[in-house]
PDB file of C-alpha atoms in Angstrom:
ATOM      1  CA  MET A1245      60.349 -52.842-220.773  1.00 89.00           C
ATOM      2  CA  THR A1246      63.360 -52.187-222.985  1.00 95.00           C
ATOM      3  CA  LEU A1247      63.332 -50.033-226.104  1.00 95.00           C
ATOM      4  CA  GLU A1248      63.949 -53.174-228.156  1.00 96.00           C
ATOM      5  CA  GLU A1249      60.861 -54.863-226.706  1.00 96.00           C
ATOM      6  CA  PHE A1250      58.841 -51.694-227.206  1.00 97.00           C
ATOM      7  CA  MET A1251      59.860 -51.302-230.850  1.00 97.00           C
ATOM      8  CA  ARG A1252      59.409 -54.871-232.053  1.00 97.00           C
ATOM      9  CA  LEU A1253      56.359 -55.939-234.019  1.00 97.00           C
ATOM     10  CA  PRO A1254      53.705 -57.411-231.736  1.00 97.00           C
ATOM     11  CA  THR A1255      53.033 -61.099-231.991  1.00 97.00           C
ATOM     12  CA  GLN A1256      49.476 -62.345-232.393  1.00 97.00           C
ATOM     13  CA  GLU A1257      49.615 -63.362-228.714  1.00 97.00           C
ATOM     14  CA  ASP A1258      50.754 -59.880-227.606  1.00 96.00           C
ATOM     15  CA  TRP A1259      48.025 -58.271-229.695  1.00 97.00           C
ATOM     16  CA  ASP A1260      45.280 -60.551-228.408  1.00 96.00           C
ATOM     17  CA  ARG A1261      46.375 -59.997-224.808  1.00 95.00           C
ATOM     18  CA  GLU A1262      45.972 -56.229-225.144  1.00 94.00           C
ATOM     19  CA  LEU A1263      42.584 -56.619-226.840  1.00 96.00           C
ATOM     20  CA  ALA A1264      41.467 -58.895-223.985  1.00 96.00           C
ATOM     21  CA  ALA A1265      42.691 -56.260-221.508  1.00 95.00           C
ATOM     22  CA  GLY A1266      40.356 -53.651-222.990  1.00 93.00           C
ATOM     23  CA  TRP A1267      42.211 -52.103-225.923  1.00 92.00           C
ATOM     24  CA  ASP A1268      39.953 -51.552-228.938  1.00 90.00           C
ATOM     25  CA  GLY A1269      42.862 -51.771-231.373  1.00 90.00           C
ATOM     26  CA  PRO A1270      44.106 -49.014-233.669  1.00 90.00           C
ATOM     27  CA  ASP A1271      41.485 -46.328-233.982  1.00 81.00           C
ATOM     28  CA  GLY A1272      42.901 -44.215-236.776  1.00 67.00           C
ATOM     29  CA  SER A1273      44.351 -40.770-236.540  1.00 61.00           C
ATOM     30  CA  SER A1274      42.278 -38.127-234.841  1.00 56.00           C
ATOM     31  CA  CYS A1275      43.911 -35.357-236.869  1.00 57.00           C
ATOM     32  CA  SER A1276      44.596 -36.838-240.314  1.00 62.00           C
ATOM     33  CA  THR A1277      43.624 -39.593-242.706  1.00 69.00           C
ATOM     34  CA  ASP A1278      45.057 -43.108-242.717  1.00 88.00           C
ATOM     35  CA  ALA A1279      46.585 -42.573-246.154  1.00 92.00           C
ATOM     36  CA  ILE A1280      49.242 -40.324-247.626  1.00 94.00           C
ATOM     37  CA  PHE A1281      48.652 -39.620-251.331  1.00 95.00           C
ATOM     38  CA  GLY A1282      46.719 -42.861-251.606  1.00 95.00           C
ATOM     39  CA  VAL A1283      49.275 -44.989-249.724  1.00 96.00           C
ATOM     40  CA  THR A1284      47.595 -46.758-246.810  1.00 94.00           C
ATOM     41  CA  ILE A1285      49.473 -46.165-243.577  1.00 94.00           C
ATOM     42  CA  GLY A1286      46.752 -47.322-241.190  1.00 93.00           C
ATOM     43  CA  VAL A1287      43.477 -49.185-240.910  1.00 91.00           C
ATOM     44  CA  THR A1288      40.943 -48.813-238.132  1.00 90.00           C
ATOM     45  CA  SER A1289      40.800 -52.479-237.199  1.00 88.00           C
ATOM     46  CA  ALA A1290      41.487 -54.717-234.227  1.00 92.00           C
ATOM     47  CA  SER A1291      42.992 -57.320-236.557  1.00 94.00           C
ATOM     48  CA  HIS A1292      46.629 -58.255-236.037  1.00 96.00           C
ATOM     49  CA  GLU A1293      46.823 -58.590-239.830  1.00 96.00           C
ATOM     50  CA  HIS A1294      47.426 -54.826-240.121  1.00 94.00           C
ATOM     51  CA  CYS A1295      49.859 -54.418-237.214  1.00 95.00           C
ATOM     52  CA  ALA A1296      52.854 -53.507-239.399  1.00 96.00           C
ATOM     53  CA  LEU A1297      51.155 -50.489-240.992  1.00 95.00           C
ATOM     54  CA  ALA A1298      52.797 -47.297-239.743  1.00 95.00           C
ATOM     55  CA  ALA A1299      49.736 -45.845-237.979  1.00 94.00           C
ATOM     56  CA  ASN A1300      48.609 -49.167-236.503  1.00 95.00           C
ATOM     57  CA  LEU A1301      52.056 -49.881-235.125  1.00 95.00           C
ATOM     58  CA  HIS A1302      52.204 -46.359-233.709  1.00 95.00           C
ATOM     59  CA  ASP A1303      48.849 -46.890-231.962  1.00 94.00           C
ATOM     60  CA  TRP A1304      50.201 -50.187-230.578  1.00 96.00           C
ATOM     61  CA  ARG A1305      53.271 -48.457-229.175  1.00 96.00           C
ATOM     62  CA  TYR A1306      51.204 -45.698-227.592  1.00 95.00           C
ATOM     63  CA  ARG A1307      49.063 -48.398-225.962  1.00 94.00           C
ATOM     64  CA  LEU A1308      52.229 -49.941-224.504  1.00 95.00           C
ATOM     65  CA  GLY A1309      53.346 -46.513-223.305  1.00 95.00           C
ATOM     66  CA  ARG A1310      50.068 -45.869-221.487  1.00 93.00           C
ATOM     67  CA  GLU A1311      49.807 -49.325-219.978  1.00 93.00           C
ATOM     68  CA  ASN A1312      53.417 -49.448-218.803  1.00 93.00           C
ATOM     69  CA  GLY A1313      53.903 -45.824-217.740  1.00 93.00           C
ATOM     70  CA  LEU A1314      56.810 -45.413-220.149  1.00 95.00           C
ATOM     71  CA  SER A1315      58.892 -42.258-220.410  1.00 93.00           C
ATOM     72  CA  ASP A1316      59.105 -39.732-223.218  1.00 93.00           C
ATOM     73  CA  LYS A1317      62.166 -41.454-224.688  1.00 95.00           C
ATOM     74  CA  PHE A1318      59.813 -44.287-225.696  1.00 97.00           C
ATOM     75  CA  ARG A1319      57.289 -41.858-227.183  1.00 96.00           C
ATOM     76  CA  ARG A1320      60.043 -40.079-229.102  1.00 96.00           C
ATOM     77  CA  LYS A1321      61.205 -43.414-230.543  1.00 97.00           C
ATOM     78  CA  ALA A1322      57.621 -44.368-231.501  1.00 97.00           C
ATOM     79  CA  ASP A1323      57.035 -41.000-233.184  1.00 96.00           C
ATOM     80  CA  LYS A1324      60.293 -41.182-235.159  1.00 98.00           C
ATOM     81  CA  ALA A1325      59.500 -44.731-236.261  1.00 97.00           C
ATOM     82  CA  TYR A1326      56.038 -43.600-237.407  1.00 96.00           C
ATOM     83  CA  ARG A1327      57.593 -40.845-239.528  1.00 97.00           C
ATOM     84  CA  ASP A1328      60.208 -43.185-240.959  1.00 98.00           C
ATOM     85  CA  ASP A1329      57.665 -45.957-241.634  1.00 97.00           C
ATOM     86  CA  CYS A1330      55.412 -43.482-243.474  1.00 97.00           C
ATOM     87  CA  ILE A1331      58.353 -42.355-245.607  1.00 98.00           C
ATOM     88  CA  GLU A1332      59.359 -45.932-246.330  1.00 98.00           C
ATOM     89  CA  ALA A1333      55.806 -46.875-247.382  1.00 97.00           C
ATOM     90  CA  THR A1334      55.318 -43.859-249.634  1.00 97.00           C
ATOM     91  CA  ASP A1335      58.809 -44.098-251.174  1.00 98.00           C
ATOM     92  CA  ALA A1336      58.164 -47.761-252.002  1.00 97.00           C
ATOM     93  CA  THR A1337      54.745 -47.096-253.549  1.00 97.00           C
ATOM     94  CA  LEU A1338      54.681 -43.692-255.222  1.00 97.00           C
ATOM     95  CA  GLU A1339      56.289 -43.580-258.654  1.00 96.00           C
ATOM     96  CA  SER A1340      56.489 -39.823-259.008  1.00 96.00           C
ATOM     97  CA  TRP A1341      59.586 -38.217-257.496  1.00 97.00           C
ATOM     98  CA  TRP A1342      57.530 -35.081-256.829  1.00 97.00           C
ATOM     99  CA  LEU A1343      54.788 -36.985-254.962  1.00 97.00           C
ATOM    100  CA  ARG A1344      57.410 -38.823-252.912  1.00 97.00           C
ATOM    101  CA  GLN A1345      58.833 -35.456-251.825  1.00 98.00           C
ATOM    102  CA  LEU A1346      55.386 -34.148-250.929  1.00 97.00           C
ATOM    103  CA  ALA A1347      54.675 -37.364-249.021  1.00 97.00           C
ATOM    104  CA  ARG A1348      57.936 -36.945-247.109  1.00 98.00           C
ATOM    105  CA  GLY A1349      56.830 -33.434-246.188  1.00 97.00           C
ATOM    106  CA  ARG A1350      53.512 -34.774-244.966  1.00 95.00           C
ATOM    107  CA  ALA A1351      55.287 -37.440-242.869  1.00 96.00           C
ATOM    108  CA  HIS A1352      57.463 -34.757-241.284  1.00 97.00           C
ATOM    109  CA  SER A1353      54.387 -32.581-240.613  1.00 95.00           C
ATOM    110  CA  ARG A1354      52.641 -35.480-238.902  1.00 93.00           C
ATOM    111  CA  TYR A1355      55.770 -36.130-236.859  1.00 95.00           C
ATOM    112  CA  ALA A1356      55.812 -32.486-235.740  1.00 95.00           C
ATOM    113  CA  ALA A1357      52.156 -32.724-234.724  1.00 91.00           C
ATOM    114  CA  LEU A1358      52.817 -35.921-232.762  1.00 91.00           C
ATOM    115  CA  ARG A1359      55.708 -34.305-230.940  1.00 92.00           C
ATOM    116  CA  SER A1360      53.484 -31.343-230.063  1.00 92.00           C
ATOM    117  CA  ILE A1361      50.363 -33.113-228.821  1.00 86.00           C
ATOM    118  CA  GLY A1362      51.151 -36.830-228.592  1.00 83.00           C
ATOM    119  CA  TRP A1363      51.985 -36.638-224.895  1.00 84.00           C
ATOM    120  CA  MET A1364      48.249 -36.356-224.186  1.00 79.00           C
ATOM    121  CA  PHE A1365      47.653 -39.783-225.715  1.00 84.00           C
ATOM    122  CA  PHE A1366      50.843 -41.507-224.597  1.00 87.00           C
ATOM    123  CA  ASN A1367      50.386 -40.632-220.923  1.00 79.00           C
ATOM    124  CA  ASP A1368      46.587 -40.972-220.766  1.00 66.00           C
TER     125      ASP A1368
END
């Protein structure tokens, strides 16, 4: 699998194939909520409808990492994309400059946590 394949949004067919293979779909963060200052970044749902949300897409990529035995360079890319997607979502939604800065801090904190403990979930 190439990084480009790994990073693209899953098609409905890709998503359904993984569900049929035993994946339960995105299960939410085990360490934080699925919102940052009220901005939804994830939904615990097996529906493809939510696949572009930052947390759901991150769960998808970790699934691919586990199933394909991918290296840490893939995990690093997934974690950075999660951080950047969270920042993009909060910047686009929050009107207050101050809240956007706090949200950016939260996205960076979550990224740091992923880099510290994410290996346990990527290499299940």
